[in-house]
Coordinates of C-alpha atoms and ligand atoms in Angstrom, one line a residue:
X43 CA -57.8 93.3 119.3
X44 CA -58.5 94.7 122.9
X45 CA -58.4 98.3 123.7
X46 CA -57.6 99.7 127.0
X47 CA -57.7 103.2 128.8
X48 CA -55.9 104.2 131.7
X49 CA -57.7 103.8 135.3
X50 CA -58.4 106.7 137.2
X51 CA -60.6 106.5 140.4
X52 CA -62.4 103.7 139.6
X53 CA -62.7 104.0 136.1
X54 CA -61.2 103.4 132.4
X55 CA -60.9 106.6 131.0
X56 CA -58.9 108.0 127.7
X57 CA -55.5 109.5 127.9
X58 CA -54.9 113.2 127.1
X59 CA -52.3 112.1 124.6
X60 CA -55.2 110.0 122.4
X61 CA -52.1 107.9 121.3
X62 CA -51.9 104.2 122.0
X63 CA -48.9 101.6 121.5
X64 CA -49.5 97.9 120.9
X65 CA -48.2 95.1 122.7
X66 CA -47.0 91.7 120.9
X67 CA -46.8 88.3 121.7
X68 CA -43.0 87.8 121.6
X69 CA -43.3 84.1 120.6
X70 CA -45.6 84.5 117.5
X71 CA -45.2 88.4 116.9
X72 CA -49.1 88.7 117.1
X73 CA -50.2 91.8 118.3
X74 CA -52.1 91.3 121.7
X75 CA -53.7 94.5 122.7
X76 CA -53.4 98.5 122.5
X77 CA -52.9 100.8 125.3
X78 CA -52.8 104.4 126.0
X79 CA -49.6 106.6 125.7
X80 CA -49.8 108.3 129.0
X81 CA -49.0 112.0 129.8
X82 CA -47.9 113.7 132.5
X83 CA -51.4 115.2 132.8
X84 CA -53.0 111.8 133.1
X85 CA -50.4 111.2 135.9
X86 CA -51.4 114.2 137.6
X87 CA -54.8 113.0 137.6
X88 CA -54.2 109.8 139.0
X89 CA -52.4 111.4 142.0
X90 CA -55.0 113.5 142.6
X91 CA -57.7 110.8 142.7
X92 CA -55.5 108.5 144.8
X93 CA -55.0 111.4 147.2
X94 CA -58.6 111.8 147.5
X95 CA -59.0 108.4 148.4
X96 CA -56.3 108.5 151.1
X97 CA -58.1 109.6 153.8
X98 CA -60.8 107.1 154.1
X99 CA -58.5 103.9 152.8
X100 CA -56.0 105.1 155.6
X101 CA -59.0 105.3 158.2
X102 CA -59.9 101.6 156.9
X103 CA -58.8 99.2 160.0
X104 CA -56.0 97.3 158.4
X105 CA -57.7 93.7 159.4
X106 CA -60.5 95.4 156.8
X107 CA -58.2 96.3 154.2
X108 CA -56.6 92.7 154.6
X109 CA -60.3 90.9 154.1
X110 CA -60.1 93.0 150.3
X111 CA -56.7 91.1 149.9
X112 CA -57.9 87.9 151.0
X113 CA -60.8 87.9 148.5
X114 CA -58.1 89.1 145.8
X115 CA -56.0 85.9 146.6
X116 CA -59.2 83.6 146.1
X117 CA -60.0 85.2 142.9
X118 CA -56.5 84.9 141.4
X119 CA -56.5 81.5 142.3
X120 CA -60.0 80.9 140.6
X121 CA -58.8 82.7 137.3
X122 CA -54.9 81.2 137.7
X123 CA -54.8 79.2 134.7
X124 CA -56.5 82.1 132.3
X125 CA -54.2 84.8 133.8
X126 CA -50.9 82.3 133.6
X127 CA -51.9 81.9 129.7
X128 CA -52.2 85.6 129.2
X129 CA -49.0 85.9 130.9
X130 CA -47.4 83.5 128.6
X131 CA -48.9 85.3 125.5
X132 CA -47.7 88.4 126.8
X133 CA -44.3 87.7 128.2
X134 CA -43.0 84.6 126.7
X135 CA -42.4 83.0 129.9
X136 CA -43.1 78.9 129.5
X137 CA -46.5 78.0 130.8
X138 CA -45.5 75.9 133.9
X139 CA -43.2 79.0 135.1
X140 CA -46.1 81.6 134.2
X141 CA -48.2 79.5 136.6
X142 CA -45.4 79.9 139.1
X143 CA -45.4 84.0 138.6
X144 CA -49.4 84.1 139.3
X145 CA -48.7 81.6 142.2
X146 CA -46.5 84.2 143.6
X147 CA -49.4 86.6 143.2
X148 CA -51.7 84.7 145.5
X149 CA -48.9 84.1 147.8
X150 CA -47.8 87.5 148.6
X151 CA -51.6 88.7 148.8
X152 CA -52.2 86.1 151.6
X153 CA -48.9 86.7 153.2
X154 CA -49.7 90.4 153.2
X155 CA -53.2 90.0 154.0
X156 CA -51.9 88.2 157.3
X157 CA -50.1 91.3 157.8
X158 CA -53.1 93.3 158.2
X159 CA -53.9 91.7 161.6
X160 CA -49.9 92.6 162.6
X161 CA -48.4 95.7 160.9
X162 CA -46.6 95.6 164.3
X163 CA -45.1 98.6 166.3
X164 CA -43.4 98.1 169.4
X165 CA -44.0 99.0 173.1
X166 CA -41.0 99.6 175.5
X167 CA -40.6 100.7 178.9
X168 CA -40.2 104.4 179.9
X169 CA -37.6 105.5 182.0
X170 CA -40.1 107.5 184.0
X171 CA -43.4 106.2 186.3
X172 CA -46.7 106.5 184.8
X173 CA -45.5 106.9 181.3
X174 CA -46.2 104.5 178.2
X175 CA -44.1 104.1 175.3
X176 CA -44.9 102.8 171.9
X177 CA -44.5 103.1 168.1
X178 CA -46.8 102.5 165.3
X179 CA -47.0 102.4 161.3
X180 CA -48.3 104.7 159.3
X181 CA -48.8 104.6 155.4
X182 CA -46.1 106.7 153.6
X183 CA -49.6 108.1 151.6
X184 CA -49.5 108.3 148.0
X185 CA -46.9 105.8 146.2
X186 CA -46.0 105.7 142.9
X187 CA -45.0 101.7 141.8
X188 CA -42.9 101.1 138.5
X189 CA -42.3 97.8 137.4
X190 CA -40.2 96.0 134.7
X191 CA -41.7 93.2 132.1
X192 CA -40.1 89.8 133.4
X193 CA -42.5 89.4 136.3
X194 CA -45.5 90.8 135.1
X195 CA -47.7 89.7 137.6
X196 CA -45.8 88.4 140.4
X197 CA -43.8 91.9 140.7
X198 CA -46.9 94.1 140.9
X199 CA -48.4 91.9 143.5
X200 CA -45.1 92.3 145.5
X201 CA -45.7 95.9 145.6
X202 CA -49.1 96.5 145.4
X203 CA -50.1 94.1 148.3
X204 CA -48.0 95.4 151.2
X205 CA -48.8 99.1 150.2
X206 CA -52.4 98.4 150.3
X207 CA -52.8 96.7 153.4
X208 CA -50.2 99.3 154.9
X209 CA -52.9 101.8 154.1
X210 CA -51.2 103.5 151.1
X211 CA -53.1 104.6 147.8
X212 CA -51.3 103.8 144.5
X213 CA -50.3 105.3 141.0
X214 CA -49.2 102.3 139.2
X215 CA -46.9 102.5 136.0
X216 CA -46.1 98.9 134.3
X217 CA -43.6 97.9 131.9
X218 CA -44.7 98.9 128.0
X219 CA -44.0 95.1 127.3
X220 CA -46.6 93.9 129.8
X221 CA -49.3 95.9 130.6
X222 CA -52.1 93.3 130.2
X223 CA -52.0 91.6 133.5
X224 CA -52.3 94.6 135.4
X225 CA -55.6 95.1 133.7
X226 CA -56.8 91.6 135.1
X227 CA -55.3 92.6 138.6
X228 CA -57.2 95.9 139.0
X229 CA -60.4 94.0 137.6
X230 CA -59.9 91.6 140.4
X231 CA -59.5 94.5 142.8
X232 CA -62.7 96.1 141.9
X233 CA -64.6 92.8 142.2
X234 CA -63.3 92.1 145.8
X235 CA -64.4 95.4 146.8
X236 CA -61.4 97.9 146.7
X237 CA -62.6 101.7 146.9
X238 CA -62.6 103.7 143.3
X239 CA -59.2 106.0 143.8
X240 CA -57.3 103.6 145.6
X241 CA -55.2 101.8 142.7
X242 CA -54.9 104.0 140.1
X243 CA -53.0 102.7 136.4
X244 CA -51.2 104.8 133.8
X245 CA -49.4 103.4 131.1
X246 CA -46.9 104.6 128.9
X247 CA -42.8 105.1 128.7
X248 CA -40.6 105.4 131.2
X249 CA -39.3 108.5 130.2
X250 CA -42.7 110.2 130.2
X251 CA -44.8 108.6 132.7
X252 CA -42.3 107.2 135.1
X253 CA -40.7 110.4 135.6
X254 CA -43.8 112.1 135.9
X255 CA -44.6 109.9 138.8
X256 CA -41.5 110.3 140.5
X257 CA -41.1 113.9 140.1
X258 CA -45.0 114.4 141.3
X259 CA -45.3 116.5 144.3
X260 CA -48.3 114.7 145.2
X261 CA -46.3 111.4 145.2
X262 CA -44.7 110.5 149.0
X263 CA -42.9 107.4 147.9
X264 CA -41.7 105.1 144.7
X265 CA -40.9 101.5 144.7
X266 CA -39.1 100.7 141.6
X267 CA -37.9 97.4 140.1
X268 CA -35.7 97.6 136.7
X269 CA -32.3 98.2 135.6
X270 CA -29.5 100.1 137.4
X271 CA -29.4 102.8 135.0
X272 CA -33.0 103.9 135.3
X273 CA -32.9 102.9 138.8
X274 CA -30.2 105.5 139.6
X275 CA -32.0 108.4 137.5
X276 CA -35.1 107.5 139.7
X277 CA -33.3 107.7 143.0
X278 CA -31.6 110.8 141.9
X279 CA -35.2 112.5 141.1
X280 CA -36.5 111.3 144.2
X281 CA -33.5 112.4 146.5
X282 CA -34.6 116.0 144.6
X283 CA -37.8 115.8 146.8
X284 CA -36.5 113.7 149.6
X285 CA -38.9 111.1 149.3
X286 CA -38.6 107.4 149.9
X287 CA -37.6 105.4 146.9
X288 CA -37.1 101.4 147.0
X289 CA -34.9 100.0 144.7
X290 CA -34.7 96.4 143.3
X291 CA -32.3 96.3 140.6
X292 CA -30.1 94.1 138.1
X293 CA -28.1 90.8 139.1
X294 CA -25.1 88.6 137.8
X295 CA -25.5 85.7 140.2
X296 CA -23.0 83.1 140.6
X297 CA -23.4 79.6 141.2
X298 CA -20.2 77.9 142.8
X299 CA -19.9 74.1 142.3
X300 CA -17.5 72.9 145.0
X301 CA -15.2 69.3 144.1
X302 CA -17.6 67.4 146.5
X303 CA -20.8 68.4 145.1
X304 CA -23.6 66.3 143.8
X305 CA -22.9 67.0 140.2
X306 CA -25.9 65.9 138.4
X307 CA -27.7 68.3 141.1
X308 CA -25.8 71.3 140.2
X309 CA -26.1 70.7 136.6
X310 CA -29.9 70.7 136.9
X311 CA -29.7 73.8 139.3
X312 CA -27.5 75.2 136.4
X313 CA -29.9 74.5 133.7
X314 CA -32.8 75.9 135.3
X315 CA -31.1 78.6 137.1
X316 CA -29.6 79.9 133.6
X317 CA -31.9 79.2 131.0
X318 CA -35.2 79.1 133.1
X319 CA -37.5 82.0 131.4
X320 CA -34.7 82.3 129.0
X321 CA -32.2 83.9 131.5
X322 CA -34.5 86.9 132.1
X323 CA -34.8 86.8 135.7
X324 CA -33.0 89.3 137.8
X325 CA -31.4 86.2 139.9
X326 CA -31.1 84.3 136.8
X327 CA -27.8 82.4 137.0
X328 CA -25.1 84.0 134.5
X329 CA -22.3 82.7 135.9
X330 CA -21.0 79.2 137.2
X331 CA -17.9 79.0 138.7
X332 CA -16.8 75.2 139.1
X333 CA -14.0 74.0 141.2
X334 CA -11.2 72.7 138.8
X335 CA -11.3 68.9 140.4
X336 CA -15.0 68.8 138.8
X337 CA -15.0 71.2 135.8
X338 CA -14.4 69.0 132.7
X339 CA -16.9 66.4 134.1
X340 CA -19.4 69.1 134.7
X341 CA -19.3 71.4 131.7
X342 CA -19.4 68.3 129.4
X343 CA -22.6 66.8 130.8
X344 CA -24.0 70.4 131.2
X345 CA -23.5 71.3 127.5
X346 CA -25.0 67.9 126.3
X347 CA -28.3 68.8 128.6
X348 CA -28.1 72.4 127.5
X349 CA -28.5 71.2 123.9
X350 CA -31.3 69.0 124.4
X351 CA -33.3 71.9 125.9
X352 CA -36.4 72.6 123.4
X353 CA -37.0 75.6 122.2
X354 CA -40.4 76.9 121.0
X355 CA -44.0 78.2 121.6
X356 CA -44.3 78.3 125.4
X357 CA -47.8 77.6 125.7
X358 CA -46.6 74.1 124.4
X359 CA -45.7 72.1 127.7
X360 CA -43.2 70.3 126.3
X361 CA -41.1 73.6 125.5
X362 CA -38.2 74.2 127.9
X363 CA -37.2 77.4 126.8
X364 CA -39.4 80.5 125.2
X365 CA -38.4 83.5 123.4
X366 CA -36.9 86.6 124.7
X367 CA -39.3 89.7 125.3
X368 CA -38.7 91.9 122.2
X369 CA -36.7 92.4 119.1
X370 CA -34.3 94.9 121.1
X371 CA -33.5 92.8 123.9
X372 CA -32.6 89.7 121.4
X373 CA -30.3 92.2 119.8
X374 CA -28.6 93.4 123.0
X375 CA -27.9 89.6 123.8
X376 CA -26.7 88.8 120.6
X377 CA -24.3 91.9 120.6
X378 CA -23.2 90.6 124.3
X379 CA -22.5 87.1 122.2
X380 CA -20.2 89.0 119.9
X381 CA -18.6 90.8 123.0
X382 CA -17.6 87.4 124.4
X383 CA -16.5 86.2 121.2
X384 CA -14.2 89.4 120.8
X385 CA -13.0 88.9 124.1
X386 CA -11.7 85.6 123.4
X387 CA -14.2 83.7 125.4
X388 CA -14.6 80.3 124.0
X389 CA -18.2 79.6 122.9
X390 CA -19.2 76.1 123.7
X391 CA -23.0 76.0 122.6
X392 CA -25.3 78.0 121.1
X393 CA -24.5 81.6 120.1
X394 CA -26.8 82.6 117.7
X395 CA -30.8 83.5 117.3
X396 CA -32.6 80.3 117.1
X397 CA -34.4 79.9 113.9
X398 CA -36.5 77.4 111.6
X399 CA -40.1 76.6 111.7
X400 CA -42.4 78.7 114.2
X401 CA -39.2 79.8 116.0
X402 CA -38.8 82.5 112.8
X403 CA -42.0 84.3 113.9
X404 CA -40.6 85.0 117.6
X405 CA -37.6 86.2 119.2
X406 CA -35.6 83.3 120.2
X407 CA -32.0 83.1 121.3
X408 CA -30.1 79.5 121.6
X409 CA -29.2 78.6 125.2
X410 CA -25.6 79.7 125.3
X411 CA -22.4 78.3 127.2
X412 CA -19.0 80.4 127.0
X413 CA -15.8 79.2 129.1
X414 CA -14.7 82.5 130.0
X415 CA -12.2 84.4 132.1
X416 CA -13.0 86.5 135.2
X417 CA -12.8 89.9 134.5
X418 CA -14.5 89.6 130.6
X419 CA -17.5 91.8 130.2
X420 CA -19.7 89.0 130.0
X421 CA -18.7 87.9 133.2
X422 CA -19.1 91.1 134.7
X423 CA -22.5 92.7 133.0
X424 CA -26.0 91.9 133.2
X425 CA -27.1 90.6 129.7
X426 CA -30.3 89.2 131.0
X427 CA -31.1 86.6 128.3
X428 CA -29.9 82.9 128.2
X429 CA -26.2 83.3 128.1
X430 CA -24.0 81.7 130.7
X431 CA -20.3 82.4 131.6
X432 CA -18.4 79.2 132.7
X433 CA -15.3 80.0 134.9
X434 CA -12.6 77.6 136.7
X435 CA -11.6 78.3 140.2
X436 CA -8.6 76.7 141.9
X437 CA -10.5 76.8 145.5
X438 CA -13.1 77.5 147.8
X439 CA -11.3 81.3 148.1
X440 CA -10.8 81.9 144.3
X441 CA -14.6 80.6 143.9
X442 CA -15.8 83.3 146.5
X443 CA -13.4 86.1 145.2
X444 CA -14.9 85.6 141.5
X445 CA -18.5 85.5 142.9
X446 CA -18.1 88.5 144.8
X447 CA -16.2 90.5 142.2
X448 CA -18.7 92.2 140.4
X449 CA -21.1 95.6 140.7
X450 CA -24.2 93.5 141.8
X451 CA -25.2 91.3 144.6
X452 CA -28.6 89.9 144.3
X453 CA -28.4 86.2 144.5
X454 CA -25.8 83.4 144.7
X455 CA -25.5 79.9 145.2
X456 CA -23.1 76.8 146.2
X457 CA -23.2 73.3 145.7
X458 CA -21.5 71.6 148.4
X459 CA -22.0 68.6 150.8
X460 CA -19.5 69.9 153.3
X461 CA -21.5 71.9 156.2
X462 CA -18.4 74.1 157.0
X463 CA -18.1 75.1 153.0
X464 CA -21.3 76.1 153.0
X465 CA -21.8 78.0 156.0
X466 CA -18.4 80.0 155.2
X467 CA -19.9 81.0 151.7
X468 CA -23.4 81.9 153.6
X469 CA -21.1 84.3 155.3
X470 CA -18.5 85.6 152.7
X471 CA -21.1 85.8 149.4
X472 CA -21.8 89.4 148.9
X473 CA -25.7 89.0 148.1
X474 CA -29.2 89.7 149.5
X475 CA -29.9 85.7 148.9
X476 CA -27.6 82.6 149.2
X477 CA -28.9 79.5 148.5
X478 CA -27.2 75.9 149.3
X479 CA -27.5 72.9 146.8
X480 CA -30.1 74.9 145.2
X481 CA -30.1 77.3 141.8
X482 CA -29.9 81.0 142.2
X483 CA -33.9 81.3 141.0
X484 CA -36.7 80.4 143.3
X485 CA -37.3 82.9 146.1
X486 CA -40.1 82.3 148.3
X487 CA -42.2 84.8 149.4
X488 CA -42.4 84.6 153.1
X489 CA -38.4 86.0 153.3
X490 CA -37.4 89.1 152.4
X491 CA -36.0 89.5 148.6
X492 CA -33.1 92.0 147.4
X493 CA -29.8 92.6 147.1
X494 CA -26.9 94.5 148.1
X495 CA -24.2 96.6 146.5
X496 CA -25.8 98.1 143.3
X497 CA -28.5 95.8 143.2
X498 CA -30.5 98.0 145.2
X499 CA -30.6 100.8 148.2
X500 CA -31.4 98.6 151.2
X501 CA -35.0 97.9 151.2
X502 CA -36.6 94.4 150.8
X503 CA -39.6 93.1 149.2
X504 CA -41.9 90.2 150.4
X505 CA -41.4 88.5 153.8
X506 CA -42.5 90.9 156.6
X507 CA -39.9 93.5 155.7
X508 CA -42.0 94.5 152.8
X509 CA -44.0 96.4 155.1
X510 CA -41.2 98.5 156.1
X511 CA -40.9 99.9 152.6
X512 CA -44.4 101.2 152.8
X513 CA -44.6 102.4 156.1
X514 CA -43.2 105.2 158.5
X515 CA -42.7 104.7 162.1
X516 CA -44.2 107.1 164.5
X517 CA -43.2 106.9 168.1
X518 CA -46.0 107.9 170.6
X519 CA -45.5 108.9 174.4
X520 CA -48.5 108.7 176.7
X521 CA -48.0 110.6 180.2
X522 CA -50.6 109.7 182.5
X523 CA -49.0 110.9 185.7
X524 CA -50.6 114.5 185.2
X525 CA -47.7 116.3 185.8
X526 CA -44.6 117.6 183.5
X527 CA -42.0 115.0 183.4
X528 CA -39.0 115.4 181.8
X529 CA -36.9 112.6 180.3
X530 CA -33.2 112.5 181.2
X531 CA -33.6 115.6 183.6
X532 CA -35.9 114.0 186.1
X533 CA -34.8 110.6 186.2
X534 CA -32.8 110.1 189.4
X535 CA -30.1 108.0 187.4
X536 CA -27.4 108.8 190.3
X537 CA -29.6 106.7 193.0
X538 CA -29.2 103.7 190.7
X539 CA -26.0 103.8 188.9
X540 CA -22.7 102.9 190.7
X541 CA -19.8 105.0 189.2
X542 CA -16.5 103.1 188.8
X543 CA -13.4 105.1 189.8
X544 CA -10.8 105.5 187.3
X545 CA -7.1 103.9 187.9
Ligands
LIG740 P1 -36.1 98.9 132.8 O1 -35.2 99.7 133.8 O2 -35.7 99.2 131.6 O3 -37.4 99.5 133.0 C1 -38.0 99.2 134.5 C2 -39.3 100.2 134.2 O4 -38.9 101.6 134.8 C3 -40.2 100.2 133.2 O5 -41.8 100.2 133.8 C4 -39.8 101.4 132.7 O6 -41.2 101.7 131.6 C5 -39.8 102.7 133.5 N1 -38.8 103.6 133.3 C6 -38.0 103.5 132.4 N2 -37.4 104.8 132.4 C7 -37.7 105.7 133.4 C8 -37.5 107.0 133.9 N3 -36.5 107.5 133.2 N4 -38.3 107.1 135.1 C9 -39.4 106.1 135.8 N5 -39.3 104.8 135.4 C10 -38.6 104.5 133.9 O7 -36.0 97.4 133.0 P2 -36.5 96.3 132.4 O8 -35.8 95.9 131.2 O9 -38.2 96.4 132.3 O10 -36.5 95.2 133.2 C11 -35.5 94.5 133.2 C12 -34.4 94.7 134.3 O11 -35.4 94.7 136.0 C13 -32.9 94.1 134.7 O12 -31.8 94.8 135.3 C14 -33.4 93.0 136.3 O13 -32.3 92.5 136.7 C15 -34.3 94.1 136.7 N6 -35.2 93.3 137.8 C16 -34.7 93.3 139.1 C17 -35.6 92.4 139.8 C18 -35.3 92.6 141.5 O14 -36.1 92.6 142.3 N7 -34.1 93.1 141.9 C19 -36.6 91.5 139.5 C20 -36.9 91.7 138.1 C21 -36.3 92.5 137.4

């Protein structure tokens, strides 16, 4: 079994704890690799290395920092199949989705490399003569990056690429289930020419390593993706130090299907949205809101298609649904299925741990569909597994009400052929992302990604907006008049403005 250290100042070193944890393939239970249980002292070493590397990385022209990202993109491309296979073994998503996860890393590396030639500020006109006004972007400094397990490659790339191109140095803590892909990303960065100390990596529990990063006085900003519960804690800890904390949290994403929709297309969307990645996407479709006129027809066909989904080893290309990440998550999902039954929701299909043959070795849950009433816990709380709550709506207004009446606001979707209905939905759905005639999953990296309400705190990843999360803006005034000019005071406004008499 492979053994890893933590990565500080360009070197793999031991943790001060000398203790380790083992990651396992969720489809087979096989042990994969051993990682150190990091400590606050390890975090301190990582932060010091990042601080030391900061001045020269910050002083490197952004287009040259970007060249390293271009190298990284090309190297990931070369190793795409190897990385995807490893990702499937570590996290359990089916191989086609794992390739997508890696591709997202390539895409964001290229997009952020292109930002290296922009990192835009603005110039505006001064109210005074012989004076120039502009704003420029500066890195935050040392940033702490904390990630979940469901996109073990894409999400780390979403964070590292903009952070690095903007001139920050990094202390990274991956999820304990999925630290392996990060070791490959670090290898690639090293080969691509990233100087030592710019990217540091400490594995270990959230409560120890995560907390130590957020509360370390040498960390200038944190970007966190994970659950609302932990996000709230990270935000509160960061607030004590008044640092930037970017949060990307959970979802309870609705797909609305109107009576004029292409029902077969809506079924394809629901299947992919609800059961893709075994429902473990922050944007997964966990609620399907169907217009009453097409409800019976759609539900019947959807159940029939769901029952045909093949569960199994996610490396097998004929498999549709892989395992969930670990035993704890499986039990949480099965617990929610029990809650649904006890609340009186009607279980239409699935509802059990999937067993038999090779499935017995892993953590598999049957794709599950409930007919539910809006307000039940399974319609409001994030389950993060292959469980879909289907609800009936009388009309568009009721569908929108149901869609919005949750604490989350990440992704949303509507299937309709009516352009007016589509645009009304775009306006009314309380979410950071709305799809029309497409499922709630499948964001492209060129547009901002993030949510409203309890899904986040206003920042966005991906798109050019990603740069905002990792930069401070400095306003610059250059006076070339050779005299003291006083803004607002020396300006002869009276000469130029007309006063309108009252009355
Ligand atoms: P989690 O909140 O349990 O853990 C996320 C990360 O935080 C892990 O690395 C964990 O070790 C760390 N952590 C735990 N306690 C901590 C603490 N006290 N201080 C600092 N760090 C701590 O989430 P998870 O189970 O890994 O991931 C699933 C969640 O992530 C879901 O809620 C999902 O919706 C969300 N998610 C959101 C997005 C998004 O972009 N909005 C994307 C993917 C996943």
